[in-house]
Amino acid sequence: MAAIHNVFGPRANVTMKSDFGLIGLAVMGQNLVLNVESHGFQVSVFNRTTAVTDEFVARHPGKKLVGAATLEAFVESLATPRKIQIMVKAGAPVDAVIEQLIPLLSPGDIVIDGGNSLYTDTERRDAYLTSKGLRFIGAGVSGGEEGARKGPSIMPGGPLSTWEVMKPIFEAISAKVDGEPCVIHIGPGGAGHYVKMIHNGIEYGDMQLICEAYSLFKAAGFTTQEMAAIFNQWNEGELQSYLIQITGKALEQVDAETGKPIVELILDKAGQKGTGQWTLLNAAENAVVISTINAAVEARVLSSQKKQRVAASKELKGPKVDLSPVKAQLVAKVHDALYASKVISYAQGLDLMKTMGEKKGWGLDLGRIAAIWRGGCIIRARFLNRITDAYRSNPQLTNLMLDPFFKELLNRTQQNWRETVALAVTNGIPVPAFSASLGYYDSYRSERLSANLLQAQRDFFGAHTYERIDKPEGTMFHTEWPEVIG
Ligand code: 6PG
């Protein structure tokens, strides 16, 4: 134990070997350590910069923490099979830590990647570590800093037998809803990180939809405080969710320097770290429509082109904005547009998960996944209970929109949703996610679309053939179309 680095020297409450180890003491890592420790586990910690480890351990006297100055000492301080969670930046840093760990580990030790890793990287790492006789879990962890400390939603992927070893710790530290831990074994290999990626895609959709509601209210002349009150009130009803709640709080926040609402001082350029784009790429690969999430990602991209938008705002015309005649009804209309669009976004995200889950043989349980999103994570919301119910009563549900509860909801809200989109279009207010969602809804519910003409065009220029409505399905036809000159 000589190499164990503990700034206070040996602690009376620290036993010889720790139950859990964590590498990477950024805020999420630190909070997870405190969470694990608070459930009675002794935790060893390691950070590349030893001063960070020292400072962290020193800040928490009396806790069962062991700070290690070297990776060797860190590994040595853990009980076997070792359980080591990596909380470093996704990508190359994860591989670098794994490479450093491998020579120090013993067969059967467990490495957990708790970052936002791309699921294909997780699959590669799983195969690699398995080939070395080690065990690997790729776990999506959602909930931000607060969730990490008080209870996140955890989406672990990997062999069932490895999950069984990790289960007591994961269940202890996760959020709880109705006494149920917000963690389940998602599936093998990259399933956990894949589901976390979808969670983030849905998170992008939810956030953009809220921003579109805000932009309509702003255009209609509501003050920031009035808007805060609307979101606070919505958080008491069907739309209750963490993102609605923090929106109300964010709108209430006043800038100390200027006395103005801080939101109105924040530059309108959105950042993104990539999980939304990964979701789009995966949807394209699987030919699944996720138009709401797509619109949300693209809205962030366009927002980031601030200079171009400022220049274009002086060149390209739009209508005069006048929402005053409808201001009194706007809150109810936008409420319904937001709720209906949110349902579409989840329907699309679930469709993508279902498609990939089947393709990969992951055995994803969509109802249970929705259940572990009810607490701890960024998209936690009251209505997730309804999604769980929908899949419990029909595990083979083709599309969430067809579940009786959601069908009734969409039928009830669709008129206000249309009117909201129409008002936005007439007034030149961009609502790409509201309208993409409505476009999906109207396309999905159309018995006959315009693709007959599209098929004619394809056959016209490329002899791609088509089927006929008056002939058996699967029989292909071709027409000799007239020649077009020039
Ligand atoms: C979560 C969040 C978390 C992180 C996102 C932000 O579930 O806790 O999704 O993972 O905040 O990565 O992503 P962007 O920077 O792309 O918005």
Short mmCIF file of C-alpha atoms and ligand atoms in Angstrom, two decimals:
data_model
loop_
_atom_site.label_atom_id
_atom_site.label_comp_id
_atom_site.label_asym_id
_atom_site.label_seq_id
_atom_site.Cartn_x
_atom_site.Cartn_y
_atom_site.Cartn_z
CA MET A 1 0.00 0.00 0.00
CA ALA A 2 3.07 2.27 0.02
CA ALA A 3 2.19 3.91 -3.26
CA ILE A 4 -1.33 4.77 -2.19
CA HIS A 5 -1.50 8.50 -2.14
CA ASN A 6 -3.59 9.87 0.64
CA VAL A 7 -2.95 13.45 1.61
CA PHE A 8 -3.88 12.77 5.22
CA GLY A 9 -1.98 9.52 5.50
CA PRO A 10 -3.82 6.29 6.33
CA ARG A 11 -7.43 6.90 7.39
CA ALA A 12 -9.10 4.96 10.12
CA ASN A 13 -12.20 4.44 7.98
CA VAL A 14 -10.35 3.13 4.91
CA THR A 15 -9.95 -0.64 4.65
CA MET A 16 -7.31 -2.46 2.66
CA LYS A 17 -9.11 -2.76 -0.65
CA SER A 18 -11.73 -0.58 -2.33
CA ASP A 19 -15.01 -1.81 -3.82
CA PHE A 20 -14.93 0.52 -6.79
CA GLY A 21 -12.46 2.67 -8.68
CA LEU A 22 -12.98 5.74 -10.81
CA ILE A 23 -10.59 7.35 -13.26
CA GLY A 24 -11.20 10.96 -14.32
CA LEU A 25 -12.08 13.49 -11.65
CA ALA A 26 -13.87 16.14 -13.69
CA VAL A 27 -17.16 17.28 -12.15
CA MET A 28 -19.20 14.25 -13.34
CA GLY A 29 -16.51 11.87 -12.08
CA GLN A 30 -16.23 13.57 -8.70
CA ASN A 31 -19.97 13.55 -8.20
CA LEU A 32 -20.26 9.89 -9.17
CA VAL A 33 -17.54 8.99 -6.67
CA LEU A 34 -19.38 10.82 -3.89
CA ASN A 35 -22.59 9.10 -4.90
CA VAL A 36 -21.00 5.62 -4.84
CA GLU A 37 -19.26 6.35 -1.52
CA SER A 38 -22.45 7.60 0.06
CA HIS A 39 -23.96 4.15 -0.50
CA GLY A 40 -21.39 2.48 1.71
CA PHE A 41 -18.74 1.56 -0.86
CA GLN A 42 -15.08 2.42 -0.51
CA VAL A 43 -13.88 4.16 -3.66
CA SER A 44 -10.38 4.59 -5.08
CA VAL A 45 -9.81 7.55 -7.36
CA PHE A 46 -7.21 8.46 -9.93
CA ASN A 47 -6.76 11.54 -12.05
CA ARG A 48 -4.04 12.25 -14.60
CA THR A 49 -3.12 15.38 -12.63
CA THR A 50 -2.34 14.20 -9.10
CA ALA A 51 -3.07 17.62 -7.61
CA VAL A 52 -6.73 17.17 -8.62
CA THR A 53 -6.84 13.81 -6.77
CA ASP A 54 -5.18 15.32 -3.70
CA GLU A 55 -7.50 18.28 -3.62
CA PHE A 56 -10.61 16.10 -4.11
CA VAL A 57 -9.70 13.64 -1.35
CA ALA A 58 -8.70 16.48 0.98
CA ARG A 59 -12.02 18.22 0.43
CA HIS A 60 -13.88 15.13 1.70
CA PRO A 61 -12.37 14.09 5.02
CA GLY A 62 -14.10 11.23 6.76
CA LYS A 63 -15.26 9.65 3.51
CA LYS A 64 -14.13 6.21 2.41
CA LEU A 65 -11.94 7.51 -0.40
CA VAL A 66 -8.50 6.38 -1.46
CA GLY A 67 -6.54 8.74 -3.69
CA ALA A 68 -3.87 7.13 -5.83
CA ALA A 69 -0.93 9.00 -7.33
CA THR A 70 -0.19 6.34 -9.94
CA LEU A 71 -2.34 4.01 -11.98
CA GLU A 72 -0.40 1.09 -10.54
CA ALA A 73 -1.27 2.13 -6.99
CA PHE A 74 -4.86 2.74 -8.04
CA VAL A 75 -5.25 -0.76 -9.51
CA GLU A 76 -3.45 -2.29 -6.54
CA SER A 77 -5.89 -0.59 -4.14
CA LEU A 78 -8.95 -2.36 -5.59
CA ALA A 79 -10.54 -5.64 -4.49
CA THR A 80 -10.81 -8.27 -7.24
CA PRO A 81 -12.57 -8.61 -9.56
CA ARG A 82 -11.74 -4.94 -9.93
CA LYS A 83 -14.51 -2.59 -10.96
CA ILE A 84 -13.06 0.46 -12.64
CA GLN A 85 -15.17 3.20 -14.15
CA ILE A 86 -13.57 5.54 -16.67
CA MET A 87 -15.03 9.05 -16.79
CA VAL A 88 -12.87 10.80 -19.37
CA LYS A 89 -13.68 12.60 -22.62
CA ALA A 90 -15.22 10.28 -25.23
CA GLY A 91 -12.93 9.16 -28.06
CA ALA A 92 -9.16 8.71 -27.97
CA PRO A 93 -8.77 9.46 -24.22
CA VAL A 94 -10.90 6.36 -23.40
CA ASP A 95 -8.64 4.16 -25.56
CA ALA A 96 -5.55 5.68 -23.99
CA VAL A 97 -6.74 4.90 -20.45
CA ILE A 98 -7.72 1.35 -21.48
CA GLU A 99 -4.26 0.76 -22.97
CA GLN A 100 -2.60 1.93 -19.76
CA LEU A 101 -4.88 -0.24 -17.63
CA ILE A 102 -4.63 -3.53 -19.53
CA PRO A 103 -1.13 -4.57 -18.36
CA LEU A 104 -2.10 -3.83 -14.76
CA LEU A 105 -5.35 -5.80 -14.64
CA SER A 106 -6.12 -9.46 -13.85
CA PRO A 107 -8.47 -11.78 -15.75
CA GLY A 108 -12.11 -11.06 -14.95
CA ASP A 109 -11.56 -7.45 -13.91
CA ILE A 110 -14.28 -5.10 -15.12
CA VAL A 111 -13.73 -1.83 -16.97
CA ILE A 112 -16.73 0.49 -17.30
CA ASP A 113 -16.82 3.39 -19.73
CA GLY A 114 -19.32 5.88 -18.31
CA GLY A 115 -18.85 8.61 -20.92
CA ASN A 116 -20.86 9.51 -24.02
CA SER A 117 -19.01 7.07 -26.26
CA LEU A 118 -20.07 6.15 -29.76
CA TYR A 119 -21.64 2.69 -29.56
CA THR A 120 -19.41 1.30 -32.32
CA ASP A 121 -16.35 2.32 -30.27
CA THR A 122 -17.91 0.45 -27.36
CA GLU A 123 -18.36 -2.65 -29.49
CA ARG A 124 -14.73 -2.46 -30.57
CA ARG A 125 -13.51 -1.98 -26.98
CA ASP A 126 -15.73 -4.81 -25.76
CA ALA A 127 -14.20 -7.23 -28.28
CA TYR A 128 -10.69 -6.00 -27.51
CA LEU A 129 -10.96 -6.28 -23.73
CA THR A 130 -12.71 -9.65 -24.00
CA SER A 131 -9.78 -10.89 -26.11
CA LYS A 132 -7.53 -9.91 -23.19
CA GLY A 133 -9.62 -11.89 -20.68
CA LEU A 134 -11.14 -8.72 -19.22
CA ARG A 135 -14.77 -7.64 -18.94
CA PHE A 136 -16.23 -4.42 -20.31
CA ILE A 137 -19.40 -2.42 -19.72
CA GLY A 138 -20.33 0.58 -21.89
CA ALA A 139 -22.68 2.56 -19.70
CA GLY A 140 -24.58 5.66 -20.74
CA VAL A 141 -24.98 7.93 -17.71
CA SER A 142 -27.47 10.77 -17.86
CA GLY A 143 -28.37 13.51 -15.46
CA GLY A 144 -25.57 16.02 -15.58
CA GLU A 145 -23.64 17.03 -12.49
CA GLU A 146 -26.60 16.88 -10.14
CA GLY A 147 -27.74 13.50 -11.43
CA ALA A 148 -24.27 12.07 -11.00
CA ARG A 149 -24.27 13.11 -7.33
CA LYS A 150 -27.88 12.38 -6.37
CA GLY A 151 -28.81 9.58 -8.75
CA PRO A 152 -28.45 9.39 -12.52
CA SER A 153 -30.25 7.23 -15.03
CA ILE A 154 -27.77 4.56 -16.09
CA MET A 155 -27.87 2.61 -19.36
CA PRO A 156 -25.31 -0.21 -19.12
CA GLY A 157 -24.51 -2.49 -22.04
CA GLY A 158 -22.38 -5.63 -21.89
CA PRO A 159 -22.66 -9.32 -20.99
CA LEU A 160 -25.50 -10.16 -18.61
CA SER A 161 -23.04 -11.93 -16.28
CA THR A 162 -20.97 -8.74 -15.96
CA TRP A 163 -24.11 -6.70 -15.32
CA GLU A 164 -24.96 -9.08 -12.47
CA VAL A 165 -21.64 -8.21 -10.81
CA MET A 166 -22.19 -4.47 -11.24
CA LYS A 167 -25.90 -4.49 -10.41
CA PRO A 168 -25.63 -3.80 -6.62
CA ILE A 169 -23.51 -0.69 -7.17
CA PHE A 170 -25.45 0.60 -10.19
CA GLU A 171 -28.81 0.05 -8.52
CA ALA A 172 -27.64 1.74 -5.33
CA ILE A 173 -26.38 4.89 -7.05
CA SER A 174 -29.10 5.35 -9.68
CA ALA A 175 -32.16 7.58 -9.37
CA LYS A 176 -35.31 5.88 -8.03
CA VAL A 177 -38.87 6.37 -9.25
CA ASP A 178 -41.67 4.69 -7.30
CA GLY A 179 -38.95 2.72 -5.56
CA GLU A 180 -37.60 1.33 -8.85
CA PRO A 181 -33.96 2.03 -9.74
CA CYS A 182 -33.43 3.94 -12.99
CA VAL A 183 -31.03 1.34 -14.35
CA ILE A 184 -31.51 -1.95 -16.17
CA HIS A 185 -29.27 -4.17 -18.22
CA ILE A 186 -29.92 -2.66 -21.65
CA GLY A 187 -28.36 -5.40 -23.76
CA PRO A 188 -25.01 -6.77 -24.90
CA GLY A 189 -22.05 -4.90 -26.40
CA GLY A 190 -22.78 -1.35 -27.49
CA ALA A 191 -26.51 -1.45 -26.58
CA GLY A 192 -26.11 0.81 -23.54
CA HIS A 193 -24.23 3.56 -25.30
CA TYR A 194 -26.57 3.24 -28.27
CA VAL A 195 -29.62 3.81 -26.07
CA LYS A 196 -27.85 6.76 -24.42
CA MET A 197 -27.25 8.20 -27.91
CA ILE A 198 -30.99 7.94 -28.65
CA HIS A 199 -31.71 9.54 -25.27
CA ASN A 200 -29.54 12.46 -26.33
CA GLY A 201 -31.21 12.70 -29.75
CA ILE A 202 -34.56 12.90 -27.97
CA GLU A 203 -33.04 15.46 -25.59
CA TYR A 204 -32.11 17.59 -28.63
CA GLY A 205 -35.70 17.31 -29.91
CA ASP A 206 -37.25 18.24 -26.55
CA MET A 207 -34.97 21.25 -26.16
CA GLN A 208 -35.62 22.57 -29.67
CA LEU A 209 -39.39 22.19 -29.29
CA ILE A 210 -39.28 24.21 -26.08
CA CYS A 211 -37.20 26.87 -27.82
CA GLU A 212 -39.76 27.08 -30.63
CA ALA A 213 -42.55 27.64 -28.09
CA TYR A 214 -40.43 30.38 -26.53
CA SER A 215 -39.82 32.05 -29.92
CA LEU A 216 -43.58 32.20 -30.61
CA PHE A 217 -44.29 33.69 -27.19
CA LYS A 218 -41.52 36.20 -27.65
CA ALA A 219 -42.83 37.22 -31.07
CA ALA A 220 -46.31 37.65 -29.56
CA GLY A 221 -44.94 40.13 -27.04
CA PHE A 222 -44.92 38.10 -23.82
CA THR A 223 -42.32 39.36 -21.35
CA THR A 224 -39.62 37.01 -20.16
CA GLN A 225 -41.26 36.86 -16.73
CA GLU A 226 -44.62 36.01 -18.33
CA MET A 227 -42.96 33.27 -20.32
CA ALA A 228 -41.32 31.92 -17.16
CA ALA A 229 -44.78 31.78 -15.57
CA ILE A 230 -46.16 29.84 -18.57
CA PHE A 231 -43.41 27.22 -18.38
CA ASN A 232 -43.74 27.00 -14.60
CA GLN A 233 -47.44 26.38 -15.02
CA TRP A 234 -46.88 23.81 -17.76
CA ASN A 235 -44.57 22.00 -15.39
CA GLU A 236 -47.59 21.34 -13.18
CA GLY A 237 -49.50 19.59 -15.95
CA GLU A 238 -49.15 17.03 -18.75
CA LEU A 239 -45.87 18.56 -19.94
CA GLN A 240 -44.20 18.16 -16.56
CA SER A 241 -40.54 17.45 -17.20
CA TYR A 242 -37.08 18.45 -16.09
CA LEU A 243 -36.45 20.44 -19.29
CA ILE A 244 -39.69 22.43 -18.92
CA GLN A 245 -38.82 23.02 -15.27
CA ILE A 246 -35.32 24.35 -15.98
CA THR A 247 -36.69 26.49 -18.83
CA GLY A 248 -39.01 28.29 -16.39
CA LYS A 249 -36.12 28.75 -13.96
CA ALA A 250 -33.74 29.92 -16.71
CA LEU A 251 -36.25 32.54 -17.89
CA GLU A 252 -36.65 33.84 -14.33
CA GLN A 253 -32.93 34.34 -13.90
CA VAL A 254 -31.83 37.99 -13.88
CA ASP A 255 -28.32 39.10 -14.82
CA ALA A 256 -26.61 40.66 -11.80
CA GLU A 257 -24.69 43.14 -13.94
CA THR A 258 -27.51 44.58 -16.04
CA GLY A 259 -30.68 43.59 -14.22
CA LYS A 260 -31.98 42.09 -17.48
CA PRO A 261 -33.19 38.50 -17.93
CA ILE A 262 -30.00 36.51 -18.50
CA VAL A 263 -31.59 34.47 -21.32
CA GLU A 264 -32.01 37.64 -23.39
CA LEU A 265 -28.29 38.40 -23.03
CA ILE A 266 -27.08 34.97 -24.12
CA LEU A 267 -25.78 34.75 -27.70
CA ASP A 268 -28.09 32.70 -29.91
CA LYS A 269 -25.44 30.22 -31.09
CA ALA A 270 -25.98 26.64 -29.92
CA GLY A 271 -23.15 24.22 -29.27
CA GLN A 272 -23.23 20.46 -29.68
CA LYS A 273 -20.83 17.69 -28.90
CA GLY A 274 -21.97 15.16 -31.48
CA THR A 275 -24.48 12.70 -30.02
CA GLY A 276 -27.35 14.32 -31.98
CA GLN A 277 -25.44 14.03 -35.23
CA TRP A 278 -24.58 10.39 -34.48
CA THR A 279 -28.30 9.75 -34.05
CA LEU A 280 -29.03 11.25 -37.47
CA LEU A 281 -26.31 9.20 -39.15
CA ASN A 282 -27.63 6.03 -37.57
CA ALA A 283 -31.20 6.84 -38.62
CA ALA A 284 -30.05 7.41 -42.20
CA GLU A 285 -28.18 4.09 -42.20
CA ASN A 286 -31.33 2.31 -41.02
CA ALA A 287 -33.79 4.26 -43.21
CA VAL A 288 -35.75 5.38 -40.15
CA VAL A 289 -37.37 8.83 -40.14
CA ILE A 290 -36.41 10.95 -37.14
CA SER A 291 -37.39 14.28 -38.67
CA THR A 292 -37.99 16.04 -35.33
CA ILE A 293 -34.53 15.19 -34.03
CA ASN A 294 -33.12 16.00 -37.47
CA ALA A 295 -34.74 19.44 -37.35
CA ALA A 296 -33.36 19.96 -33.85
CA VAL A 297 -29.80 19.14 -34.89
CA GLU A 298 -30.07 21.32 -38.00
CA ALA A 299 -31.54 24.18 -35.96
CA ARG A 300 -28.39 24.11 -33.83
CA VAL A 301 -26.25 24.15 -36.97
CA LEU A 302 -28.10 27.15 -38.43
CA SER A 303 -27.98 28.94 -35.10
CA SER A 304 -24.21 28.63 -35.09
CA GLN A 305 -24.02 30.44 -38.45
CA LYS A 306 -24.69 33.73 -36.74
CA LYS A 307 -22.69 35.95 -39.10
CA GLN A 308 -24.46 34.58 -42.18
CA ARG A 309 -27.84 35.02 -40.51
CA VAL A 310 -27.13 38.60 -39.55
CA ALA A 311 -26.13 39.38 -43.16
CA ALA A 312 -29.16 37.54 -44.60
CA SER A 313 -31.54 39.31 -42.22
CA LYS A 314 -30.77 42.51 -44.13
CA GLU A 315 -31.31 40.95 -47.57
CA LEU A 316 -34.13 38.41 -47.40
CA LYS A 317 -37.69 39.51 -46.76
CA GLY A 318 -40.25 38.02 -44.38
CA PRO A 319 -43.78 38.99 -43.39
CA LYS A 320 -44.65 41.60 -40.79
CA VAL A 321 -45.03 39.80 -37.46
CA ASP A 322 -48.42 40.31 -35.87
CA LEU A 323 -49.57 37.71 -33.37
CA SER A 324 -51.63 40.19 -31.32
CA PRO A 325 -55.03 38.94 -32.60
CA VAL A 326 -54.25 35.44 -31.29
CA LYS A 327 -52.19 36.30 -28.23
CA ALA A 328 -54.91 35.26 -25.78
CA GLN A 329 -55.21 31.78 -27.30
CA LEU A 330 -51.54 31.29 -28.06
CA VAL A 331 -50.56 29.58 -24.80
CA ALA A 332 -53.11 26.80 -25.26
CA LYS A 333 -52.28 26.36 -28.94
CA VAL A 334 -48.52 26.22 -28.40
CA HIS A 335 -48.99 23.86 -25.46
CA ASP A 336 -50.69 21.39 -27.75
CA ALA A 337 -48.17 21.88 -30.55
CA LEU A 338 -45.36 21.18 -28.12
CA TYR A 339 -47.03 18.13 -26.60
CA ALA A 340 -47.97 16.59 -29.95
CA SER A 341 -44.52 17.27 -31.45
CA LYS A 342 -42.88 15.74 -28.38
CA VAL A 343 -44.90 12.57 -28.88
CA ILE A 344 -43.75 12.44 -32.51
CA SER A 345 -40.13 12.90 -31.47
CA TYR A 346 -40.36 9.99 -29.01
CA ALA A 347 -42.25 7.87 -31.55
CA GLN A 348 -39.39 8.40 -34.00
CA GLY A 349 -36.63 7.78 -31.44
CA LEU A 350 -38.35 4.59 -30.28
CA ASP A 351 -38.82 3.47 -33.88
CA LEU A 352 -35.07 3.85 -34.45
CA MET A 353 -34.27 1.94 -31.24
CA LYS A 354 -36.69 -0.82 -32.21
CA THR A 355 -35.18 -1.11 -35.69
CA MET A 356 -31.58 -1.21 -34.48
CA GLY A 357 -32.42 -3.44 -31.52
CA GLU A 358 -33.92 -6.01 -33.88
CA LYS A 359 -31.10 -5.72 -36.41
CA LYS A 360 -28.44 -6.21 -33.74
CA GLY A 361 -30.40 -8.82 -31.76
CA TRP A 362 -30.03 -6.70 -28.61
CA GLY A 363 -33.46 -7.62 -27.23
CA LEU A 364 -34.21 -4.03 -26.22
CA ASP A 365 -37.22 -3.66 -23.94
CA LEU A 366 -38.59 -0.26 -24.97
CA GLY A 367 -41.08 -0.07 -22.09
CA ARG A 368 -38.38 -0.69 -19.48
CA ILE A 369 -36.03 1.75 -21.19
CA ALA A 370 -38.73 4.44 -21.01
CA ALA A 371 -39.16 3.53 -17.33
CA ILE A 372 -35.50 4.15 -16.47
CA TRP A 373 -35.76 7.54 -18.20
CA ARG A 374 -38.46 8.63 -15.73
CA GLY A 375 -35.87 9.70 -13.18
CA GLY A 376 -32.33 11.02 -13.05
CA CYS A 377 -31.85 11.82 -16.71
CA ILE A 378 -32.20 15.03 -18.70
CA ILE A 379 -35.38 13.92 -20.50
CA ARG A 380 -37.16 12.75 -17.34
CA ALA A 381 -40.83 13.51 -17.68
CA ARG A 382 -44.21 12.53 -16.36
CA PHE A 383 -45.42 11.22 -19.72
CA LEU A 384 -42.72 8.53 -19.89
CA ASN A 385 -44.99 6.44 -17.65
CA ARG A 386 -47.42 6.39 -20.56
CA ILE A 387 -44.74 5.06 -22.92
CA THR A 388 -43.94 2.28 -20.46
CA ASP A 389 -47.64 1.44 -20.22
CA ALA A 390 -47.96 1.46 -24.02
CA TYR A 391 -45.19 -1.11 -24.50
CA ARG A 392 -46.31 -3.17 -21.51
CA SER A 393 -49.75 -3.58 -22.99
CA ASN A 394 -48.39 -4.17 -26.50
CA PRO A 395 -44.68 -5.07 -26.75
CA GLN A 396 -45.08 -5.33 -30.55
CA LEU A 397 -46.46 -1.78 -30.94
CA THR A 398 -45.59 -0.64 -34.49
CA ASN A 399 -45.52 3.05 -33.68
CA LEU A 400 -46.12 4.91 -30.41
CA MET A 401 -48.73 7.12 -32.16
CA LEU A 402 -51.00 4.07 -32.48
CA ASP A 403 -51.16 3.32 -28.76
CA PRO A 404 -54.68 4.25 -27.53
CA PHE A 405 -53.43 6.94 -25.10
CA PHE A 406 -51.18 8.64 -27.65
CA LYS A 407 -53.72 8.27 -30.46
CA GLU A 408 -56.29 10.12 -28.38
CA LEU A 409 -53.71 12.75 -27.43
CA LEU A 410 -52.75 13.39 -31.07
CA ASN A 411 -56.35 13.47 -32.24
CA ARG A 412 -57.14 15.97 -29.47
CA THR A 413 -54.15 18.27 -30.05
CA GLN A 414 -53.74 18.16 -33.81
CA GLN A 415 -55.95 21.17 -34.56
CA ASN A 416 -54.05 23.50 -32.20
CA TRP A 417 -50.79 22.05 -33.47
CA ARG A 418 -51.72 22.91 -37.07
CA GLU A 419 -52.85 26.38 -36.08
CA THR A 420 -49.57 26.97 -34.27
CA VAL A 421 -47.52 25.91 -37.30
CA ALA A 422 -49.75 27.99 -39.58
CA LEU A 423 -49.32 31.06 -37.36
CA ALA A 424 -45.58 30.58 -37.30
CA VAL A 425 -45.40 30.20 -41.07
CA THR A 426 -47.63 33.22 -41.71
CA ASN A 427 -45.53 35.33 -39.38
CA GLY A 428 -42.18 34.06 -40.62
CA ILE A 429 -41.15 32.55 -37.29
CA PRO A 430 -38.99 29.46 -37.76
CA VAL A 431 -40.49 26.36 -36.13
CA PRO A 432 -38.58 23.60 -37.93
CA ALA A 433 -39.21 20.93 -35.29
CA PHE A 434 -42.94 21.70 -34.84
CA SER A 435 -43.45 21.56 -38.60
CA ALA A 436 -41.22 18.52 -39.20
CA SER A 437 -43.21 16.68 -36.55
CA LEU A 438 -46.50 17.68 -38.15
CA GLY A 439 -45.20 16.67 -41.58
CA TYR A 440 -44.36 13.24 -40.20
CA TYR A 441 -47.76 12.91 -38.57
CA ASP A 442 -49.62 13.89 -41.73
CA SER A 443 -47.48 11.64 -43.92
CA TYR A 444 -47.81 8.65 -41.59
CA ARG A 445 -51.59 8.97 -41.41
CA SER A 446 -52.00 9.38 -45.21
CA GLU A 447 -53.52 6.38 -46.86
CA ARG A 448 -52.28 7.64 -50.21
CA LEU A 449 -49.22 9.84 -50.66
CA SER A 450 -47.85 11.51 -53.79
CA ALA A 451 -45.22 8.82 -54.31
CA ASN A 452 -47.20 7.50 -57.28
CA LEU A 453 -45.99 10.53 -59.22
CA LEU A 454 -42.49 10.03 -57.89
CA GLN A 455 -42.51 6.46 -59.16
CA ALA A 456 -43.66 7.73 -62.56
CA GLN A 457 -40.73 10.16 -62.63
CA ARG A 458 -38.27 7.38 -61.72
CA ASP A 459 -39.67 5.13 -64.39
CA PHE A 460 -39.66 8.03 -66.88
CA PHE A 461 -35.97 8.85 -66.64
CA GLY A 462 -34.51 5.55 -65.50
CA ALA A 463 -36.96 2.74 -66.32
CA HIS A 464 -36.97 1.90 -62.61
CA THR A 465 -40.47 0.34 -62.91
CA TYR A 466 -43.45 0.67 -60.58
CA GLU A 467 -46.28 -1.33 -59.03
CA ARG A 468 -49.97 -0.62 -59.84
CA ILE A 469 -52.89 -0.23 -57.45
CA ASP A 470 -55.06 -2.44 -59.66
CA LYS A 471 -52.57 -5.32 -60.02
CA PRO A 472 -51.08 -7.79 -57.48
CA GLU A 473 -48.40 -6.34 -55.18
CA GLY A 474 -44.86 -7.12 -56.30
CA THR A 475 -45.71 -7.16 -60.03
CA MET A 476 -43.55 -4.52 -61.70
CA PHE A 477 -44.56 -2.40 -64.71
CA HIS A 478 -42.79 -0.07 -67.06
CA THR A 479 -44.30 2.55 -69.36
CA GLU A 480 -42.84 3.73 -72.66
CA TRP A 481 -42.85 7.42 -71.81
CA PRO A 482 -42.69 10.07 -74.57
CA GLU A 483 -39.27 11.29 -75.58
CA VAL A 484 -38.30 14.66 -74.15
CA ILE A 485 -36.06 16.85 -76.26
CA GLY A 486 -33.84 19.54 -74.71
C1 6PG B 1 -27.09 13.85 -20.19
C2 6PG B 1 -26.64 14.83 -21.24
C3 6PG B 1 -25.15 14.88 -21.27
C4 6PG B 1 -24.61 16.09 -21.96
C5 6PG B 1 -24.83 16.11 -23.43
C6 6PG B 1 -24.88 17.51 -23.98
O1 6PG B 1 -27.83 12.96 -20.55
O2 6PG B 1 -26.70 14.01 -19.03
O3 6PG B 1 -27.12 14.46 -22.48
O4 6PG B 1 -24.72 13.67 -21.79
O5 6PG B 1 -25.11 17.24 -21.38
O6 6PG B 1 -23.76 15.43 -24.00
O7 6PG B 1 -24.75 17.38 -25.32
P1 6PG B 1 -24.52 18.59 -26.29
O8 6PG B 1 -23.27 19.30 -25.82
O9 6PG B 1 -24.34 17.94 -27.60
O10 6PG B 1 -25.71 19.47 -26.16
#
